Every structure is written in structure tokens, then in C-alpha cells.
PDB file of C-alpha atoms in Angstrom:
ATOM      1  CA  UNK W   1      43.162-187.331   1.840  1.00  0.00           C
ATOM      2  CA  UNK W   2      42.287-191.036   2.415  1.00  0.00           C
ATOM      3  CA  UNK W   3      45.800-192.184   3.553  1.00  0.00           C
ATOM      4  CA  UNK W   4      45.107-189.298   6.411  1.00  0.00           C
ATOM      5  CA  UNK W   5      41.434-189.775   7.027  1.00  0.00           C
ATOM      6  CA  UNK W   6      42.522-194.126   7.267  1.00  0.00           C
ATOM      7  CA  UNK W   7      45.669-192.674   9.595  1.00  0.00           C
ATOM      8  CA  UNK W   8      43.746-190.314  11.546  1.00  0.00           C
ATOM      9  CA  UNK W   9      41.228-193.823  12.222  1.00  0.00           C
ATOM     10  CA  UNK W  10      43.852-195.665  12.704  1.00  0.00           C
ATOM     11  CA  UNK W  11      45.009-193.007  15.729  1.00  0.00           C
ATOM     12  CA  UNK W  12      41.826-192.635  17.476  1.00  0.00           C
ATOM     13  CA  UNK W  13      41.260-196.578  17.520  1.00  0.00           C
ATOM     14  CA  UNK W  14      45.002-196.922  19.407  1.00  0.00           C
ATOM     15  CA  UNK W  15      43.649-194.199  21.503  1.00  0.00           C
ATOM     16  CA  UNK W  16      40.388-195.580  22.506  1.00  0.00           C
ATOM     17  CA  UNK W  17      42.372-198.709  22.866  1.00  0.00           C
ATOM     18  CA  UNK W  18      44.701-197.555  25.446  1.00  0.00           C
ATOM     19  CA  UNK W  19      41.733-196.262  27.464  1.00  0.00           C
ATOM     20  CA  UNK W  20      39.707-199.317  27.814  1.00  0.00           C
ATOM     21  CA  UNK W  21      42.935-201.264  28.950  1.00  0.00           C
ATOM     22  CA  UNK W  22      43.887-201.261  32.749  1.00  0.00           C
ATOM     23  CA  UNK W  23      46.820-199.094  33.909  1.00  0.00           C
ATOM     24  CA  UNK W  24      49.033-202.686  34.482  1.00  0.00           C
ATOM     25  CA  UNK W  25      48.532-203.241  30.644  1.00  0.00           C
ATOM     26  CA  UNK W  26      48.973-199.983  29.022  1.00  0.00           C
ATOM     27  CA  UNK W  27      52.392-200.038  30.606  1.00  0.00           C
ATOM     28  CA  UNK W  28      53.324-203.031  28.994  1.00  0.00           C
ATOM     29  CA  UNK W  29      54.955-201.789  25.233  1.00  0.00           C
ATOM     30  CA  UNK W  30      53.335-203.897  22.577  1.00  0.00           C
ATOM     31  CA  UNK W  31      55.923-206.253  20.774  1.00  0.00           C
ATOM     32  CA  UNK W  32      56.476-204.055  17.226  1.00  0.00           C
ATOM     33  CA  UNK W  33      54.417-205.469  14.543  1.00  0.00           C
ATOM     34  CA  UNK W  34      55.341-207.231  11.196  1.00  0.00           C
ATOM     35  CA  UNK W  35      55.588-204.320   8.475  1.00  0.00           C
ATOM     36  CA  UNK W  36      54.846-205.501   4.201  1.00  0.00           C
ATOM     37  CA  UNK W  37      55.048-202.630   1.803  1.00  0.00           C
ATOM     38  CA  UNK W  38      55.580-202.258  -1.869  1.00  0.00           C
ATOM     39  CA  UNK W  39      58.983-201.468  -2.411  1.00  0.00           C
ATOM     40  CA  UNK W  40      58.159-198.633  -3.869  1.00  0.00           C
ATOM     41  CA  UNK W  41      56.133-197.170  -0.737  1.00  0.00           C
ATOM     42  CA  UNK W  42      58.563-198.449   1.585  1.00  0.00           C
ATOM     43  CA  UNK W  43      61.590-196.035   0.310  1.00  0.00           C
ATOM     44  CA  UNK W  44      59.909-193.552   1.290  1.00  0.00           C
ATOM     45  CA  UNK W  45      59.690-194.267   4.728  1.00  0.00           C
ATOM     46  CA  UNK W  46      63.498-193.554   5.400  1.00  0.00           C
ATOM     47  CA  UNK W  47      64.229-190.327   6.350  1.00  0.00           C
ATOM     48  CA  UNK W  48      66.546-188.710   4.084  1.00  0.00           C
ATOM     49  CA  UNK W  49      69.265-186.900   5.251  1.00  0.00           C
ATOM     50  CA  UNK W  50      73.388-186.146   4.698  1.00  0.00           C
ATOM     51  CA  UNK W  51      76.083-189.055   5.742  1.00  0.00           C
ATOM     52  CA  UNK W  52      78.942-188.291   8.427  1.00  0.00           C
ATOM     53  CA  UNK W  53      81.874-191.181   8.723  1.00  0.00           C
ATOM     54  CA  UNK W  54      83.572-188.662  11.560  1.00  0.00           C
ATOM     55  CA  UNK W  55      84.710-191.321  14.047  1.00  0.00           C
ATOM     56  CA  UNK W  56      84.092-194.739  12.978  1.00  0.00           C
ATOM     57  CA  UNK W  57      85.844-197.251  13.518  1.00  0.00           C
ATOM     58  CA  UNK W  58      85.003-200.779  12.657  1.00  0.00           C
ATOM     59  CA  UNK W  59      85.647-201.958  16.234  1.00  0.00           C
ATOM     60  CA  UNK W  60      83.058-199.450  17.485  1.00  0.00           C
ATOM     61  CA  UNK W  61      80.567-202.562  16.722  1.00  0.00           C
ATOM     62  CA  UNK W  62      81.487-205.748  17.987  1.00  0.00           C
ATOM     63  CA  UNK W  63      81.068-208.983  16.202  1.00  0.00           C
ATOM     64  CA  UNK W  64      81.151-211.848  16.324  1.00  0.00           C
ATOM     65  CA  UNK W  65      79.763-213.024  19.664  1.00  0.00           C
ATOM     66  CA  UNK W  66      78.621-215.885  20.856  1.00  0.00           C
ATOM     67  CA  UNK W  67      75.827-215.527  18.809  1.00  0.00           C
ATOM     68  CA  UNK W  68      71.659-216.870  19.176  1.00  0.00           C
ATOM     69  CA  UNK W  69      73.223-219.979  21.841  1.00  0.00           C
ATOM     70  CA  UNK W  70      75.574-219.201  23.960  1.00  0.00           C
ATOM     71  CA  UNK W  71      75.749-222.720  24.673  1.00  0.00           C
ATOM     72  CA  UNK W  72      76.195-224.021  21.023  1.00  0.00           C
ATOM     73  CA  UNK W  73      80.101-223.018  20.684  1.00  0.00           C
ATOM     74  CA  UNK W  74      79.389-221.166  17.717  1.00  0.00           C
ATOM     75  CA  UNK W  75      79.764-217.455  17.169  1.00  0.00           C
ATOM     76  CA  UNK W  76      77.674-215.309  14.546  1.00  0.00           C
ATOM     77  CA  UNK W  77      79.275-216.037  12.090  1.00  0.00           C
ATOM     78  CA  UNK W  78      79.206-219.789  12.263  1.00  0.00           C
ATOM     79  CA  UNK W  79      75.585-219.823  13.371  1.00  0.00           C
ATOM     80  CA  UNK W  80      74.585-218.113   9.707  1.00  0.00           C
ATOM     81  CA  UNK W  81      76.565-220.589   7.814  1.00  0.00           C
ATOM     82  CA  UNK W  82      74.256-222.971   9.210  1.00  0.00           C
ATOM     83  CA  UNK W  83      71.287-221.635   9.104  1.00  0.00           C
ATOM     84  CA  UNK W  84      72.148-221.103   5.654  1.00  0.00           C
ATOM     85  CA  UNK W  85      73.346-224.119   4.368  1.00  0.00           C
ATOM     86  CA  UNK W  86      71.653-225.692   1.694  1.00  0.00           C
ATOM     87  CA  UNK W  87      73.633-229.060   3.066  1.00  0.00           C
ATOM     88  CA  UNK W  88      74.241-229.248   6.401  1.00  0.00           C
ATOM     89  CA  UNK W  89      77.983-228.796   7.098  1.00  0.00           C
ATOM     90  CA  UNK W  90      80.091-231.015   9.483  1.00  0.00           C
ATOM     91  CA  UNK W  91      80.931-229.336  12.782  1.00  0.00           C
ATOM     92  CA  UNK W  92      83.505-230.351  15.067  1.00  0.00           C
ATOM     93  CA  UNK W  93      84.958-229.472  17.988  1.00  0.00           C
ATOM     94  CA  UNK W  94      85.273-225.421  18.443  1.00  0.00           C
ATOM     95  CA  UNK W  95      81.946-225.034  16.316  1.00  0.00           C
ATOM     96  CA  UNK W  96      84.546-225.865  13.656  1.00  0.00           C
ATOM     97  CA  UNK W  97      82.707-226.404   9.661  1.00  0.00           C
ATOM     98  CA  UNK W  98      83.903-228.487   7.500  1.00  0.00           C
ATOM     99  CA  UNK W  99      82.294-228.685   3.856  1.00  0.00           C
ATOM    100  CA  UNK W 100      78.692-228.034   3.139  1.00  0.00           C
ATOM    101  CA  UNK W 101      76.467-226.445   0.317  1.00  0.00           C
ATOM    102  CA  UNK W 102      75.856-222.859   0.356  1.00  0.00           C
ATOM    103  CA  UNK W 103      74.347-220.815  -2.174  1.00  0.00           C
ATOM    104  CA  UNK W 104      75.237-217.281  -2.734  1.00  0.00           C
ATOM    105  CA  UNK W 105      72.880-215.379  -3.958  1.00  0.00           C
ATOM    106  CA  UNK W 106      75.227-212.265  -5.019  1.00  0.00           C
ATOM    107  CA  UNK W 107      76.418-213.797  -7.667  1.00  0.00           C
ATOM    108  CA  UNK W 108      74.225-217.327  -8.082  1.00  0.00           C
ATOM    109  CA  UNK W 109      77.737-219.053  -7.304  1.00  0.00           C
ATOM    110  CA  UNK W 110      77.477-222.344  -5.425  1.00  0.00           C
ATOM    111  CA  UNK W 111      80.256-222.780  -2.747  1.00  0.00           C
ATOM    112  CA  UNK W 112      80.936-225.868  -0.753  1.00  0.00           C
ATOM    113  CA  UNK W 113      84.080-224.417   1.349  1.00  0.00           C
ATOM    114  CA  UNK W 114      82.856-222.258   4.063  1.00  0.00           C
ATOM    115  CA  UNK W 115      86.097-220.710   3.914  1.00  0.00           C
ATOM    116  CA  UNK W 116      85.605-219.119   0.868  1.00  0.00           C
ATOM    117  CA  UNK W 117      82.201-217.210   2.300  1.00  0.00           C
ATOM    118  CA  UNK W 118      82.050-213.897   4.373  1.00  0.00           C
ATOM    119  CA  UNK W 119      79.052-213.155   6.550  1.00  0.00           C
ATOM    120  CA  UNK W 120      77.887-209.980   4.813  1.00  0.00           C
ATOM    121  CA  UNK W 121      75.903-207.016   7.044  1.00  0.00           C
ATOM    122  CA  UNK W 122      73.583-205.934   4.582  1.00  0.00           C
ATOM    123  CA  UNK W 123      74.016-202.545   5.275  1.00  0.00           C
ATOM    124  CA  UNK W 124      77.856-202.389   6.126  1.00  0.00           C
ATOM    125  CA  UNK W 125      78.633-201.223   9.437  1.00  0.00           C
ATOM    126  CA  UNK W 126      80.789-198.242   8.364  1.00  0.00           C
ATOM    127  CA  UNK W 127      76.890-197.167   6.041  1.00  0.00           C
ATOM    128  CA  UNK W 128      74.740-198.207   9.287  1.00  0.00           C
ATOM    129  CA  UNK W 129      77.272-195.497  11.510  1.00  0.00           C
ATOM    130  CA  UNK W 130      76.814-192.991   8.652  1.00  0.00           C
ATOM    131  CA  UNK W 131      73.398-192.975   8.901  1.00  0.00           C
ATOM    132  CA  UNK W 132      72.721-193.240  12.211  1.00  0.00           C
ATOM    133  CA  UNK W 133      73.992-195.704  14.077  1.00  0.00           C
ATOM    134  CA  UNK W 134      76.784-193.449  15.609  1.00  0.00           C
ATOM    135  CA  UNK W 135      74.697-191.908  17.652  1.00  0.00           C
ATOM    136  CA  UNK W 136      73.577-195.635  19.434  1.00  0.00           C
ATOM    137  CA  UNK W 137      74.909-197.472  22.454  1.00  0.00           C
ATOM    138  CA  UNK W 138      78.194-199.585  22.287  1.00  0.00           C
ATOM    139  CA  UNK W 139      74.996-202.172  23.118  1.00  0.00           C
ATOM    140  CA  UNK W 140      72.902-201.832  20.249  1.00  0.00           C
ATOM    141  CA  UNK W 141      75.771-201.701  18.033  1.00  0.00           C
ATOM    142  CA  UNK W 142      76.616-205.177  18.740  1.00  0.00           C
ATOM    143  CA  UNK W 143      72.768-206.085  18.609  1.00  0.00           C
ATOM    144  CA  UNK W 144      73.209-204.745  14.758  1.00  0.00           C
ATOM    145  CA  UNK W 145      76.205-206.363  13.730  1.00  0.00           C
ATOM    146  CA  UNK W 146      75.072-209.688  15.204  1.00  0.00           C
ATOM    147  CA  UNK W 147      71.241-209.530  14.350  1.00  0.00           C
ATOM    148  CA  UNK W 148      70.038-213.213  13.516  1.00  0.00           C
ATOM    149  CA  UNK W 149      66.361-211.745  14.204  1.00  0.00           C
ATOM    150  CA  UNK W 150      65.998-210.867  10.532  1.00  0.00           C
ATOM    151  CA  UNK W 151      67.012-213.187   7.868  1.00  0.00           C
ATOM    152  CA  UNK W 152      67.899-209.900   5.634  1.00  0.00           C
ATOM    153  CA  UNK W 153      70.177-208.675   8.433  1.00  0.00           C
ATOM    154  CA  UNK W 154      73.324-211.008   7.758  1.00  0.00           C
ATOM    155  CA  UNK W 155      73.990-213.059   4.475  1.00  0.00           C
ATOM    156  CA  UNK W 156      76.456-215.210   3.530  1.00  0.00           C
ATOM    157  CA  UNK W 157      77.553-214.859   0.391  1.00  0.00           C
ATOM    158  CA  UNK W 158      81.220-215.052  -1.815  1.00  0.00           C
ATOM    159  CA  UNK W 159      84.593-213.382  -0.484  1.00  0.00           C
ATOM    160  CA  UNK W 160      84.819-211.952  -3.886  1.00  0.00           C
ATOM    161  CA  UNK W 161      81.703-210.399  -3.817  1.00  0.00           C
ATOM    162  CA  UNK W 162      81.500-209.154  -0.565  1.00  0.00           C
ATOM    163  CA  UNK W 163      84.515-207.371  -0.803  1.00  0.00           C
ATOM    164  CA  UNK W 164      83.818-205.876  -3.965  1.00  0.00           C
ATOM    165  CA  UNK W 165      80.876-204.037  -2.003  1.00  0.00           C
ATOM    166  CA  UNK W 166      82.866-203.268   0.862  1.00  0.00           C
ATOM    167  CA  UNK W 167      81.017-200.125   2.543  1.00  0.00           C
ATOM    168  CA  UNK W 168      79.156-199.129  -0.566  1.00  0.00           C
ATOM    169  CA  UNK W 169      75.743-198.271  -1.058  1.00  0.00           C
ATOM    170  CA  UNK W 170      73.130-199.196  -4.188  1.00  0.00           C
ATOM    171  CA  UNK W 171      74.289-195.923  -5.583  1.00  0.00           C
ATOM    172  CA  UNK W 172      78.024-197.213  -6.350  1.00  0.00           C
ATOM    173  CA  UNK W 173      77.763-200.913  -5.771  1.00  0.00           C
ATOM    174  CA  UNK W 174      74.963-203.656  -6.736  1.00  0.00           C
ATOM    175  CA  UNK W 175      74.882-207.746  -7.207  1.00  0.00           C
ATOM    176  CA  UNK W 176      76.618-208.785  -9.890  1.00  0.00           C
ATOM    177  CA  UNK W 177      73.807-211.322 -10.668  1.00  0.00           C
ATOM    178  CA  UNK W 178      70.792-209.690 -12.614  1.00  0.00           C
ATOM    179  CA  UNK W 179      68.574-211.942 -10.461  1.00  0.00           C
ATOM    180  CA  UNK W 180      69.342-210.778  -6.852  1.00  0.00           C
ATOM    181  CA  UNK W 181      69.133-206.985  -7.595  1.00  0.00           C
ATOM    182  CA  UNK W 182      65.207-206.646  -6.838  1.00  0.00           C
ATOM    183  CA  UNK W 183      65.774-208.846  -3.491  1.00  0.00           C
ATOM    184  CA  UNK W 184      68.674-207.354  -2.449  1.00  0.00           C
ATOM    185  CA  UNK W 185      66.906-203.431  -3.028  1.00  0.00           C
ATOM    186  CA  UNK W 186      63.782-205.323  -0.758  1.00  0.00           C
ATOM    187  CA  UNK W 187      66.477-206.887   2.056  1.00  0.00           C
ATOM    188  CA  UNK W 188      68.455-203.342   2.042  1.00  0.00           C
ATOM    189  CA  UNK W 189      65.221-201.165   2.237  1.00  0.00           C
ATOM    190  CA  UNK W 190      64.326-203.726   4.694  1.00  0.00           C
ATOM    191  CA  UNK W 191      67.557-203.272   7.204  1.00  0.00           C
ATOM    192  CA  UNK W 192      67.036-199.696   7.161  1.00  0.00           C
ATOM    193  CA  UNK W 193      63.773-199.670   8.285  1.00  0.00           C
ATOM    194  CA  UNK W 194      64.000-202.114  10.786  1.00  0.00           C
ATOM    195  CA  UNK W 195      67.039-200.330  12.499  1.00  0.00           C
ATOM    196  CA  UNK W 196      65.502-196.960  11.674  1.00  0.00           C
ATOM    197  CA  UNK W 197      68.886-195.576   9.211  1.00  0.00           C
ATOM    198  CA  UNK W 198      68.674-192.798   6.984  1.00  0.00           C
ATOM    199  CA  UNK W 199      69.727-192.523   3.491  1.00  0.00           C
ATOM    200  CA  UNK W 200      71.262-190.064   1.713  1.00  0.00           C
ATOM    201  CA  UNK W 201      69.563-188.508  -1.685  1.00  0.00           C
ATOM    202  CA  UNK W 202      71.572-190.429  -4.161  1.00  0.00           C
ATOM    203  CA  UNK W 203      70.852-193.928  -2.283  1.00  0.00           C
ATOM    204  CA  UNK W 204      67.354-193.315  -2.608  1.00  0.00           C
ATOM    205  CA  UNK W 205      67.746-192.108  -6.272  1.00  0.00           C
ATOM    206  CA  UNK W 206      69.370-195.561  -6.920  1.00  0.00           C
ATOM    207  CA  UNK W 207      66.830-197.731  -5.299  1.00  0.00           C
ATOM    208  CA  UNK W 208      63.897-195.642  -7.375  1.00  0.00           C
ATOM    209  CA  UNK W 209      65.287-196.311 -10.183  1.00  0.00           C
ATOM    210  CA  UNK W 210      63.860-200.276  -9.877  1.00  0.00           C
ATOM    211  CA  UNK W 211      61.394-199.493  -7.409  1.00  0.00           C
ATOM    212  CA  UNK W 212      59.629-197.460 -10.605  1.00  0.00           C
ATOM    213  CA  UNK W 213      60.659-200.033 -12.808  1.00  0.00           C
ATOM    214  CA  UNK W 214      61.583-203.749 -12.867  1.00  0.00           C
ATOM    215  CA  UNK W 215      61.275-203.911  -8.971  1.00  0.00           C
ATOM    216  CA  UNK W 216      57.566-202.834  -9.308  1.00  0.00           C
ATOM    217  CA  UNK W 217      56.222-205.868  -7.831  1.00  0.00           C
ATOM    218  CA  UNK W 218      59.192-206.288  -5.324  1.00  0.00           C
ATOM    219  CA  UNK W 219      57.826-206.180  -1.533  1.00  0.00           C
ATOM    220  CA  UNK W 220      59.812-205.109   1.672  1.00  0.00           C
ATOM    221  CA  UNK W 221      58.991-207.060   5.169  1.00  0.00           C
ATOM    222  CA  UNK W 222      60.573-205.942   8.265  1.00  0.00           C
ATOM    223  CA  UNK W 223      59.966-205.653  12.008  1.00  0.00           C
ATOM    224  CA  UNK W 224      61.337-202.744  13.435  1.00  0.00           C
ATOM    225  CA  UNK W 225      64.247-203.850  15.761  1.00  0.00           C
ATOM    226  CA  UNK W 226      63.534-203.791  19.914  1.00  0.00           C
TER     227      UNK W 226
END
């Protein structure tokens, strides 16, 4: 009764809100806000509902493009490496890296090739079209696969490792490292919310699991995606 009687508040405050405002700013949508949640709580939030693959195709989201800077040379891809670099890698001409220090948090495995790293979607694109995302614009597709806007979005982590994920969910597949598994339940929870996915039952099964358990204390921050 208090989470409804604090919502129901919550509600008449917006709508009082939007009354006392002139017509020129009520027309003006509000930039989403910040979300924090227990990890826990924030499960919940995701609708739950069956998967479909019918009709996906990788190239049905387009990545990499030319990424935050046009002007930079650099596509997505490059533009995490270096955002993500522990050391600074050498670019050349072409946006081209050369070594660097990255950290992959997968599997705690230090790489200094950037070569040997894959730009992973946290939630693959083949799980984002399942649960959802097949029903979006060739336009926002390409705003998912490419989303810099949310460090959770893209991560760069092993070859090995993200291949060994592939298109699975925290129901089959999980880090190999003991220490990522309560971030990467957060940054996965996280992804889904901000692009508003579903999940199937057995997903959310999975991520209960530590949400009940060593993830107690975990938290989830995300801002819901324009």
C-alpha cells in the first residue's frame, strides 16, 4: 500500500506540474531521468514474456558507424577501445590502434593487442531482436548496436570470451571470472531497461538466483534510451 499511496503522490505532483507550466513548456518532453535500483527490484521491471528469432538477421542492425565523431576517423568499435583503455593506444592514420592496455573484465585477463578484443553488445543483437527489438526502426537498431551513451551498452572484452557467449543469455552463459558475475547481472539488467527488452522466464530465473543471494547489494543504473 505505500509503494501505491508514494506512486499515486508521485502522479498527482507530475500532474499539478504540467498545469502550472505554460502550453510552450509542457510540449517540450523532459530529458528521461537517471534510474538506481537494487538489483533485485530492478528485475522486476522487465516485462516478461516468450522469445521469437523469426527473421533476424545480424545485418538487420548496422554497426559499426562512424561512431560519437564523425570527424575523428574512428568507427564504434575503435572509439570503445579507447575509451576503454587503461593505456592509451597509438592511433595512426585510418583511426588505426596499435598496442595499448585493456582490461577485460570477463575473464580479469589483461590484453595489450587490440586485435585480440571484440566489442561485446551486452545484450547480443540476435537476444535484443528476440525480445523486442524486431519490432524497431532500421534507425534505432543502429542507435542500439552503436550506443556509446551507456558505458554498460558496449564492452570490450577477450575474443575467447566473447565468443563463448555468442547470443546467450545468463540462463546458459555467464563470466568465467567469479568477480564480474554481480556487475555483469547489474550492466545486463541495466541494457534491458534502458532499451525497454523483455526477458523470457528462465532469464529472469537466472538473474534471481544472485539477485536473492550474493548480488544482494548489487545496484542497476540506467537511463532509459531517447
Amino acid at each position: 500500500m505505500i509503494k501505491n499511496f508514494a506512486r499515486g503522490l508521485a502522479a498527482l505532483s507530475l500532474a499539478l506540474t504540467s498545469l502550472a507550466l505554460p502550453a510552450s513548456a509542457q510540449a517540450t518532453p523532459a530529458a528521461a531521468a537517471a534510474q538506481t535500483f537494487p538489483l533485485s527490484y530492478a528485475i522486476g521491471q522487465i516485462p516478461v514474456a516468450d522469445e521469437s528469432r523469426a527473421g533476424y538477421t545480424r545485418d538487420k542492425f548496422r554497426h559499426w558507424n562512424t561512431g560519437l565523431d564523425p570527424a575523428d576517423g574512428c568507427n564504434t568499435r575503435a572509439e570503445v577501445l579507447l575509451a576503454e583503455a587503461t593505456e592509451a593506444p597509438g592511433v595512426a592514420a585510418g583511426c588505426k590502434l596499435s598496442e595499448g592496455e585493456w582490461l577485460s573484465y570477463y575473464d580479469e585477463q589483461e590484453v595489450s593487442d587490440p586485435a585480440k578484443l571484440d566489442i561485446d553488445h551486452m545484450v547480443p543483437l540476435a537476444e535484443a531482436w528476440d525480445s523486442g527489438a524486431s519490432a524497431w526502426t532500421a534507425k534505432r537498431r543502429e542507435a542500439y548496436a552503436n550506443d556509446q551513451d551507456a558505458a554498460a551498452s558496449l564492452v570490450a572484452v577477450t575474443a575467447r570470451t566473447n565468443r563463448q557467449k555468442a547470443d546467450q543469455d545468463p540462463a546458459t552463459w555467464m563470466p568465467p571470472a567469479p568477480g564480474a558475475t554481480c556487475r555483469y547481472l547489474a550492466e545486463w539488467t541495466a541494457t534491458k531497461l534502458r532499451w525497454g527488452l523483455t526477458a523470457d522466464q528462465a532469464e529472469i530465473d537466472a538473474i534471481n538466483v544472485y539477485a536473492g543471494g550474493p548480488c544482494e547489494k548489487q545496484v542497476v543504473h540506467y537511463t532509459p534510451a531517447p
